[in-house]
Coordinates of C-alpha atoms in Angstrom, one line a residue:
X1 CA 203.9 -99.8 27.3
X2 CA 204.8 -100.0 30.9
X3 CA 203.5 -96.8 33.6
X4 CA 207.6 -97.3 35.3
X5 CA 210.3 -97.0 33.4
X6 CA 212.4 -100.1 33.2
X7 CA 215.4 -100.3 36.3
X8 CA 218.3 -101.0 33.8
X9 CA 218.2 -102.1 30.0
X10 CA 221.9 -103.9 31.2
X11 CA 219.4 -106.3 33.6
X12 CA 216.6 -106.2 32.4
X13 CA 214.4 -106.8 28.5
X14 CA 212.9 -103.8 27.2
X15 CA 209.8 -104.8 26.2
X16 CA 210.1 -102.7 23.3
X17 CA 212.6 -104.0 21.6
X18 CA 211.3 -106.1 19.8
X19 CA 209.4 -103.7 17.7
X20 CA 210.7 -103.2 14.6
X21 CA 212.6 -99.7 13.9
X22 CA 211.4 -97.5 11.3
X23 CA 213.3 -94.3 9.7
X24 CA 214.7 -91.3 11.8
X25 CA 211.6 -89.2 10.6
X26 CA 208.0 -90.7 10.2
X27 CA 205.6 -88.7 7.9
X28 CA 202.4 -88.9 9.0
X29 CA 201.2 -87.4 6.1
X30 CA 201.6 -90.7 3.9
X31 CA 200.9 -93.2 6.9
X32 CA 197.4 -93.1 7.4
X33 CA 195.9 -96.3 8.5
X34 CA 191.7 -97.6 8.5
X35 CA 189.8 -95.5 10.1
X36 CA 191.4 -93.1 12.2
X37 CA 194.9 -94.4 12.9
X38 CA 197.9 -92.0 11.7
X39 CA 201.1 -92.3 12.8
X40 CA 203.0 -89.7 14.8
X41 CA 205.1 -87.4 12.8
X42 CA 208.5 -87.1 14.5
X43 CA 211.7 -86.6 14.0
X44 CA 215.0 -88.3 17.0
X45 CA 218.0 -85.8 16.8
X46 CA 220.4 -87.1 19.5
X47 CA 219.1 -86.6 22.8
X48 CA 215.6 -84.5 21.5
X49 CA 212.4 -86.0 20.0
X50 CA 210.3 -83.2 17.8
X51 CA 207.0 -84.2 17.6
X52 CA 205.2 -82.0 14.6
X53 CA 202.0 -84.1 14.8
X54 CA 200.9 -86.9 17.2
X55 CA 198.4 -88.2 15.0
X56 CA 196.9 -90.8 17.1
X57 CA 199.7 -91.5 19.7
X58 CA 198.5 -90.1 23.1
X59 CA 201.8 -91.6 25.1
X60 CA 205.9 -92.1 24.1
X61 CA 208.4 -94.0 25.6
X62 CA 212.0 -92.7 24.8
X63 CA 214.9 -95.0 25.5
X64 CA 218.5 -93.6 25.6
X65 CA 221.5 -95.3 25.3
X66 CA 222.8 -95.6 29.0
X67 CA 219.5 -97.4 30.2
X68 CA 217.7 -93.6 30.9
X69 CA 213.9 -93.7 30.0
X70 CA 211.7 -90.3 29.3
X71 CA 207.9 -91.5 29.4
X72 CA 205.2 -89.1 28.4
X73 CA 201.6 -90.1 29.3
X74 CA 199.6 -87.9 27.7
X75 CA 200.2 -83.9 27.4
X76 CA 201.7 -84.5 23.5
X77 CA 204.4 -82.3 24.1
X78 CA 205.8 -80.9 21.0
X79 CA 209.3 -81.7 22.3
X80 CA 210.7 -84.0 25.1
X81 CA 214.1 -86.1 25.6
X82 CA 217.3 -85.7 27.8
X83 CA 219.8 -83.2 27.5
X84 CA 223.4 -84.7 26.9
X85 CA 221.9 -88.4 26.5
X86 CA 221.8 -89.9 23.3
X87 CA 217.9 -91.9 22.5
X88 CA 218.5 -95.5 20.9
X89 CA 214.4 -94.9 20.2
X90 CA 211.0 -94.3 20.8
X91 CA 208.1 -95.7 20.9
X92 CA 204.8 -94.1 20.4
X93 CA 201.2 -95.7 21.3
X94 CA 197.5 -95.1 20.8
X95 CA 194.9 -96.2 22.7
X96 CA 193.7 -99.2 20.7
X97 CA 197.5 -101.0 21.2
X98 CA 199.0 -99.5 17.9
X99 CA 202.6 -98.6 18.4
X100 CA 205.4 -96.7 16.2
X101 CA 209.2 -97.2 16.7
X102 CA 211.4 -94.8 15.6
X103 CA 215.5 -95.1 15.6
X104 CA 218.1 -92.7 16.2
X105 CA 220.0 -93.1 13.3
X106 CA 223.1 -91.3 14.5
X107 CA 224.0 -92.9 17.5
X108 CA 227.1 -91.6 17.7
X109 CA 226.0 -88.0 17.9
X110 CA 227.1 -85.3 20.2
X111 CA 224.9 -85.1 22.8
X112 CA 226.8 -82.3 24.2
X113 CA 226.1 -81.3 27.9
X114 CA 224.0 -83.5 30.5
X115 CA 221.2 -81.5 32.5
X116 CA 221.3 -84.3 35.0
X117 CA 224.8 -85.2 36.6
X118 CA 225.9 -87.6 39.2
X119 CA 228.8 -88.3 41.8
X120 CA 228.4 -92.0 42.8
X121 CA 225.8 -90.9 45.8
X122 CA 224.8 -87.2 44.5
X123 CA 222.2 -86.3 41.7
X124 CA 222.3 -82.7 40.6
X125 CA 218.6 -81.9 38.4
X126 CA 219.1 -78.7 36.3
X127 CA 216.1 -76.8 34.6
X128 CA 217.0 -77.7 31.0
X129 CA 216.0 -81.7 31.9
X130 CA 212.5 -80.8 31.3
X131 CA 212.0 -79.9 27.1
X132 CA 208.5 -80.7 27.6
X133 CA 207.7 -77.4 29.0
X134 CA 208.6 -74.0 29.1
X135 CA 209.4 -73.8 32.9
X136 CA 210.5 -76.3 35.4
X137 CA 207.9 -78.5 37.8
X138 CA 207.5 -77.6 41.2
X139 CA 207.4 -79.8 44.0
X140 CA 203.6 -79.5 44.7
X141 CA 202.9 -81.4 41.2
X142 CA 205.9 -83.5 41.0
X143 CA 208.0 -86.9 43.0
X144 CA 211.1 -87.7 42.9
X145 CA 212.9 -91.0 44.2
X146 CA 216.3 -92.3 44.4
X147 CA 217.3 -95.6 43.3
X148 CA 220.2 -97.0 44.7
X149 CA 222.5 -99.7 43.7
X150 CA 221.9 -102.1 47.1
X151 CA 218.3 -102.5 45.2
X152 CA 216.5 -100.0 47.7
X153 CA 215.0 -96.8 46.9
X154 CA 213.9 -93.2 49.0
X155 CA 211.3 -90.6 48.4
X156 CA 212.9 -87.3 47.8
X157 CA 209.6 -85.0 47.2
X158 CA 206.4 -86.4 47.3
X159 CA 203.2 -85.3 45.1
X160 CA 201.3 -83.1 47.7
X161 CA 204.6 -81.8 49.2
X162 CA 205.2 -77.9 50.6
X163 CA 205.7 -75.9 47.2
X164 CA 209.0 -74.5 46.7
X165 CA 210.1 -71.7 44.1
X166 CA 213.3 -73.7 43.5
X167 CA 210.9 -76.2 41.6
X168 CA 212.5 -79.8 41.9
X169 CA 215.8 -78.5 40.8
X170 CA 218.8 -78.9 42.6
X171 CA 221.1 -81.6 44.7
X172 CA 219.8 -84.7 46.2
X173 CA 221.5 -87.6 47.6
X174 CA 221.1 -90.1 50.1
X175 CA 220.0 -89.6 53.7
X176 CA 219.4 -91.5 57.1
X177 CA 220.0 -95.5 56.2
X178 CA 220.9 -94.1 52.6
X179 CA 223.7 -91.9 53.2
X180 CA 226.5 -92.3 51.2
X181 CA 224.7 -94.6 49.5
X182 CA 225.8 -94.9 45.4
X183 CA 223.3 -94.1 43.3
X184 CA 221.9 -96.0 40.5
X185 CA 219.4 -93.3 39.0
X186 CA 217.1 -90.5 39.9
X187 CA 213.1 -91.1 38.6
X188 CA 211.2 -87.8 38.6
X189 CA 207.4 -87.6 37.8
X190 CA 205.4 -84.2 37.7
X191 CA 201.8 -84.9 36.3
X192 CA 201.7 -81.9 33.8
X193 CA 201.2 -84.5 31.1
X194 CA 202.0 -87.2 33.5
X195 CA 206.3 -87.1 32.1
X196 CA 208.3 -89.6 33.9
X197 CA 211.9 -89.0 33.9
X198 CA 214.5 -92.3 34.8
X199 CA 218.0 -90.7 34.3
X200 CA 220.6 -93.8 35.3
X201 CA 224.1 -92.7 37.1
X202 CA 226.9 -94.2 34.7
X203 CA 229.8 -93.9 37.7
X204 CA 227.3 -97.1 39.2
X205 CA 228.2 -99.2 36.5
X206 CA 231.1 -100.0 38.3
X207 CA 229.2 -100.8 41.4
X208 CA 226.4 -103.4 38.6
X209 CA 227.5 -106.0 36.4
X210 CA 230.4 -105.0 33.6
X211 CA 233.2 -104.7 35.7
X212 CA 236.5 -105.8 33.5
X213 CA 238.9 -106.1 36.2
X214 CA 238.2 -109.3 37.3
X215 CA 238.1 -109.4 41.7
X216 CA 236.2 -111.5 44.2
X217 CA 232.3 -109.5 44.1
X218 CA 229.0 -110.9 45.2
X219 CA 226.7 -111.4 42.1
X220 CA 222.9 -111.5 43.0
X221 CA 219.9 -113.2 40.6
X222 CA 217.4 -111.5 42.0
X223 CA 213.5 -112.0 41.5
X224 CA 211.7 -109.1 39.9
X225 CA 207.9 -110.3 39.8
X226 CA 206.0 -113.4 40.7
X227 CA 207.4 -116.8 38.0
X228 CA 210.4 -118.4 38.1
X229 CA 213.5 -117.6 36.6
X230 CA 216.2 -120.6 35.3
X231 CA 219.8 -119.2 34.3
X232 CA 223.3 -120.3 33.2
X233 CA 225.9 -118.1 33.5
X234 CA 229.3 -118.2 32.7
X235 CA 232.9 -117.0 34.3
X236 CA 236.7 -116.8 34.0
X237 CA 237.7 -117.8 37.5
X238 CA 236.1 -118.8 40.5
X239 CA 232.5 -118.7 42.0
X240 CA 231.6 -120.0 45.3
X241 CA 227.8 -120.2 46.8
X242 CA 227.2 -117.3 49.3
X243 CA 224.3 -117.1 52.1
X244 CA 223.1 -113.4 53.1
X245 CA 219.6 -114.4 54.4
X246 CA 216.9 -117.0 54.3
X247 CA 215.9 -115.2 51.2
X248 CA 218.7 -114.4 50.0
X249 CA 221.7 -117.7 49.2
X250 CA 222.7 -119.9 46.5
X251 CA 221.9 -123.2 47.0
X252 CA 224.8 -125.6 45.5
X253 CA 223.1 -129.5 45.5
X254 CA 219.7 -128.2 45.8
X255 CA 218.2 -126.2 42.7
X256 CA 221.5 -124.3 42.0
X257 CA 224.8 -126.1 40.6
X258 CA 228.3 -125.4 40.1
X259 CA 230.7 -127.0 37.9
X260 CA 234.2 -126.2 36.9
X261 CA 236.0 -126.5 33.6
X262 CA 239.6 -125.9 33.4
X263 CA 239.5 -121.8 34.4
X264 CA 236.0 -121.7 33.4
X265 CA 233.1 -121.9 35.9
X266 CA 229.6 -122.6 34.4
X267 CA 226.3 -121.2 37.4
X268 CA 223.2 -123.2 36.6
X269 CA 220.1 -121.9 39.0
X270 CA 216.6 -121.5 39.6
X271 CA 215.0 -118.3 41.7
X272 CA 212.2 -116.1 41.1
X273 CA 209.5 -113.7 42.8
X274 CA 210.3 -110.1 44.1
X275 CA 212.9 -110.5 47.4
X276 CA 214.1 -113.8 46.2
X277 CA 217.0 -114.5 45.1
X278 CA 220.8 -116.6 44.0
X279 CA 223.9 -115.4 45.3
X280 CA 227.8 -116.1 44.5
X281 CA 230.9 -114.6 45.1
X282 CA 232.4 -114.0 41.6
X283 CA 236.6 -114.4 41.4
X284 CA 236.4 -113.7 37.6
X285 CA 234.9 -112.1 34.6
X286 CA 231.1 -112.7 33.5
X287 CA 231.2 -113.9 30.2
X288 CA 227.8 -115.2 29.7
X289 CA 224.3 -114.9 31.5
X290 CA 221.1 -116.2 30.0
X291 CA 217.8 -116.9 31.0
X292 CA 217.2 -120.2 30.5
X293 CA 213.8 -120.7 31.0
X294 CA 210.9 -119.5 33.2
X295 CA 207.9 -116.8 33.2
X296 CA 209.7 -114.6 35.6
X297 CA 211.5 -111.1 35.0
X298 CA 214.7 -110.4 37.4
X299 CA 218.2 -108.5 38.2
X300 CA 221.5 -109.1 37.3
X301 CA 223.4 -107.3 39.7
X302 CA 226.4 -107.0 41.9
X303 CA 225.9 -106.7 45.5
X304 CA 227.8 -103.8 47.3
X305 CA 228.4 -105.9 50.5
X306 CA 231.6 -107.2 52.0
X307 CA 232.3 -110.7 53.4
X308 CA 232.7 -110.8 56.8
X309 CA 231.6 -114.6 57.4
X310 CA 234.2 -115.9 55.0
X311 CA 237.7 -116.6 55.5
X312 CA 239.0 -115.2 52.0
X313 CA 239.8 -111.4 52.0
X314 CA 237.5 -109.2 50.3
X315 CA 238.3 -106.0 48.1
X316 CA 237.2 -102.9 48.4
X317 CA 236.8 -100.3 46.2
X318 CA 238.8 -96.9 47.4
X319 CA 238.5 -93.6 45.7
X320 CA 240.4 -90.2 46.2
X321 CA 237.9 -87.6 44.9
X322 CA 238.5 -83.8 44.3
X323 CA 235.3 -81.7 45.0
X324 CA 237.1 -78.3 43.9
X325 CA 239.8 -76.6 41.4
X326 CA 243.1 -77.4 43.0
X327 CA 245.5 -80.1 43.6
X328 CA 245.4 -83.3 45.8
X329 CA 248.4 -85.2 46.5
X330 CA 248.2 -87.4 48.9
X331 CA 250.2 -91.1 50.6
X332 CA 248.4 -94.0 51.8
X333 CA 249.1 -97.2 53.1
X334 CA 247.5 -100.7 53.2
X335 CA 248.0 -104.0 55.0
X336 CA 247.9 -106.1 52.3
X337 CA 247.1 -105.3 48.6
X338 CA 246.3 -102.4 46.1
X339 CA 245.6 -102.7 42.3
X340 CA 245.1 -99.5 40.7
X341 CA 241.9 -99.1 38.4
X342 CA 242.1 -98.1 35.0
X343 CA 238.5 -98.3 33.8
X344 CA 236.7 -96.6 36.3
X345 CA 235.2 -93.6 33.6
X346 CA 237.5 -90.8 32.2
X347 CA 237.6 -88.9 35.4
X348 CA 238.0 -91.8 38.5
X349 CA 240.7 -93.7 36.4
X350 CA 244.0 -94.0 38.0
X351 CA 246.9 -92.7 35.5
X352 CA 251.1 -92.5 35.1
X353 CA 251.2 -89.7 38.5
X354 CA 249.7 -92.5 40.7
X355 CA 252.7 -95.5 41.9
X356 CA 251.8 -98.3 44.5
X357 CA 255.2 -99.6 46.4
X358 CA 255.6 -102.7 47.8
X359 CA 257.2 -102.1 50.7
X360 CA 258.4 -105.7 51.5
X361 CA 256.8 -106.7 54.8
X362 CA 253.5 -107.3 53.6
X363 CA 252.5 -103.7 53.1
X364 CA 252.3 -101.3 50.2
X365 CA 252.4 -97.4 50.0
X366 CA 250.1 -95.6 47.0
X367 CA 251.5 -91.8 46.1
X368 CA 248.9 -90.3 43.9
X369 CA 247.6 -87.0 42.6
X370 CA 244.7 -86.0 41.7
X371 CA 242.5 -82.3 41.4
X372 CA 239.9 -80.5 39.9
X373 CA 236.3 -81.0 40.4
X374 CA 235.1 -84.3 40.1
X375 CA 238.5 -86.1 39.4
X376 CA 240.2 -88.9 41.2
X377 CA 241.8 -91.5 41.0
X378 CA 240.5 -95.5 41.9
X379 CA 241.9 -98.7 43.7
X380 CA 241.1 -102.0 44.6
X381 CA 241.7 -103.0 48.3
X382 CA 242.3 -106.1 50.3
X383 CA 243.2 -105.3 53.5
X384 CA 243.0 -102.3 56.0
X385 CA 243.7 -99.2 54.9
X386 CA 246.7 -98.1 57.9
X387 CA 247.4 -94.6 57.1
X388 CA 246.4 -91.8 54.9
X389 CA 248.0 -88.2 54.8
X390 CA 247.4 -85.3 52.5
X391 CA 251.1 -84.4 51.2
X392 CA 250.6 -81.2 49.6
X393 CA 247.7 -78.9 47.8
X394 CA 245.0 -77.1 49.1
X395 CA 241.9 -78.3 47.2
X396 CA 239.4 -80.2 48.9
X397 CA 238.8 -83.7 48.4
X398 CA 236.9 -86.8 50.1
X399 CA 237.0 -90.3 49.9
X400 CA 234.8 -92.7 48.7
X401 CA 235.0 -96.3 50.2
X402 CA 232.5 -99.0 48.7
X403 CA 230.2 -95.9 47.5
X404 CA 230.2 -94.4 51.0
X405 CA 231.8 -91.1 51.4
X406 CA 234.7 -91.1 54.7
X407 CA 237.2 -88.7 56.1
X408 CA 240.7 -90.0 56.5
X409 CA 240.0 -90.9 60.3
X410 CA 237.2 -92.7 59.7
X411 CA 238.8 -94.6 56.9
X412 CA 241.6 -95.7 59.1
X413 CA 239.2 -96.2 62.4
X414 CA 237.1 -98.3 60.5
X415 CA 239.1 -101.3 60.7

């Protein structure tokens, strides 16, 4: 068992999943081993694990279904888990490498309410996150760190930090170099039985690998620790080599092929160690990635950066977001192109109220509405964003423009 939870399950192998599962509930009464190994008794329900006896486990690992990981080091709590997160399993362990798997075997259970909620750069921690104790840590026993899609991270609260009655409850986000950043997760330690917390953001799924509308992104093979990592991967539509750094570039004729069949593309490559790493601007769908040989762990992700040393025109991802009760119409108008998104989760989803217009001389207009806190609605754009007005409502709103939060001014200014 690992000390840090894994970044993503998506990118990454759990290294416990190759253990087999056993039952929902394992009886330690019948599972005594030689000597002095029992199994845990336990039973998964959904997003809780009830431990009635952890025979001779002194750590768990639980893994939920959106990559989220709840580690507890020692403490044997007689509960722990993630409010409104559903556990795929955990894994118990003792100290002389014996480990139990137990499965959630009702997946599709309602989880009901989440105690940890995101906007794509804002965490919000309630108290009910922590089942493993009566209260809520403080900030003189506990750390907490942001994880960011971009692959960098920043401390919020630090170990031997000022103590505050709030506890580690509360908002966090992104500041200096990291504001507006998106936000991948939010890892909180307290060392009352050393529990480590990894709750992932699903609105950054759209920022990571899985994307189904297919646009021009950059795709990055990135190096996770020292060994070297061979891949294949496959996609419907175009890739081309990309350079960002000495580091960080493709290298097509070198280690690093491409090869086109039909409207299939096939990546071959070769990277590995941490700040190494392959990347491609993807014009397609990913329909295959494997590792295809190599010691070396890595990360499948897609890099928030635009072009700007290429000729092709790059998308951008646009989002009108409502941050009260109320109503937001609103007009906008690009120099170029706008494809509405309809996958973007059931609240950033564009729907029947929004219309793009092609206005004939190479522009388009988008009338939308959206409201209510949290809503909005999502586009893909390629080209500059002219004009944006407010056409009726009251409710506030702001927009969110690759992940990073602008007012209307600064949207149009920025080009």
């Amino acid at each position: 068992m690992t000390d840090r939870p894994l970044r993503n399950t998506r990118r990454t192998f759990l290294a416990s999943s190759a253990l087999g599962a056993l039952s929902a509930v394992a009886t330690g009464a019948t599972a005594a081993a030689t000597d002095e190994t029992v199994e845990p008794t336990t039973t998964v329900e959904c997003s809780t694990v009830s431990v009635d006896d952890w025979g001779s486990a002194v750590s768990a690992r639980a893994v939920f279904d959106d990559g989220s990981v709840v580690t507890v080091g020692e403490g044997r709590p007689e509960t722990f888990g993630a409010p409104g997160r559903v556990i795929e399993s955990v894994t118990f362990a003792d100290l002389d490498g014996n480990e139990w798997t137990v499965a959630n075997d009702a997946p599709d259970c309602d989880a009901g309410g989440k105690s940890v909620t995101f906007t794509d750069s804002r965490a919000t921690v309630r108290p009910g996150q922590f089942l493993e104790m009566d209260t809520y840590p403080g900030e003189l026993i506990s750390q907490v760190d942001l994880h960011f899609v971009d692959g960098t991270s920043q401390e919020k609260v630090h170990l031997d930090g000022p103590e505050s009655p709030d506890g580690i409850t509360g908002v966090y986000r992104g500041t200096g170099e990291h504001a507006g950043t998106v936000v991948e997760a939010i890892e909180i330690f307290h060392d009352l039985g050393y529990v480590s917390h990894y709750v992932r953001n699903p609105a950054a799924e759209q920022y990571l690998l899985g994307k189904a509308t297919p646009q021009e992104r950059l795709v990055e093979v990135m190096g996770a620790t020292e060994g070297a990592v061979d891949y294949e991967f496959t996609v419907e539509g175009a890739v081309r080599a990309v350079t960002l750094s000495d580091r960080r570039g493709a290298s097509p004729g070198g280690n690093d092929a491409i090869s086109t069949s039909g409207d299939t593309t096939t990546v071959t490559g070769t990277t590995g160690n941490p700040g190494y790493s392959d990347v491609y601007a993807v014009d397609g769908a990913i329909t295959d990635f494997t590792q295809t040989g190599g010691d070396g762990d890595y990360l499948l992700r897609e890099a928030e950066w635009r072009i700007v040393e290429d000729t092709a025109p790059a998308t951008d991802l646009l989002a009108v977001v409502a941050t009260e009760e109320g109503e937001v119409p609103y007009e906008l108008t690009v120099d170029g192109t706008v494809r509405p998104i309809g996958n973007a989760g059931p609240k950033r989803s564009t729907s029947g109220n929004d219309e793009v217009t092609d206005n004939g001389d190479g522009t388009v207009t988008v009338s939308g509405f959206t409201g209510n806190t949290g809503y909005g609605d999502t586009y893909a754009v390629t080209g500059d964003v002219t004009d944006f007005t407010r056409t009726g409502g009251s409710a506030a709103f702001r927009i969110d423009y690759n992940g990073r939060e602008r007012t209307p001014e600064e949207l149009v200014d920025q080009h």
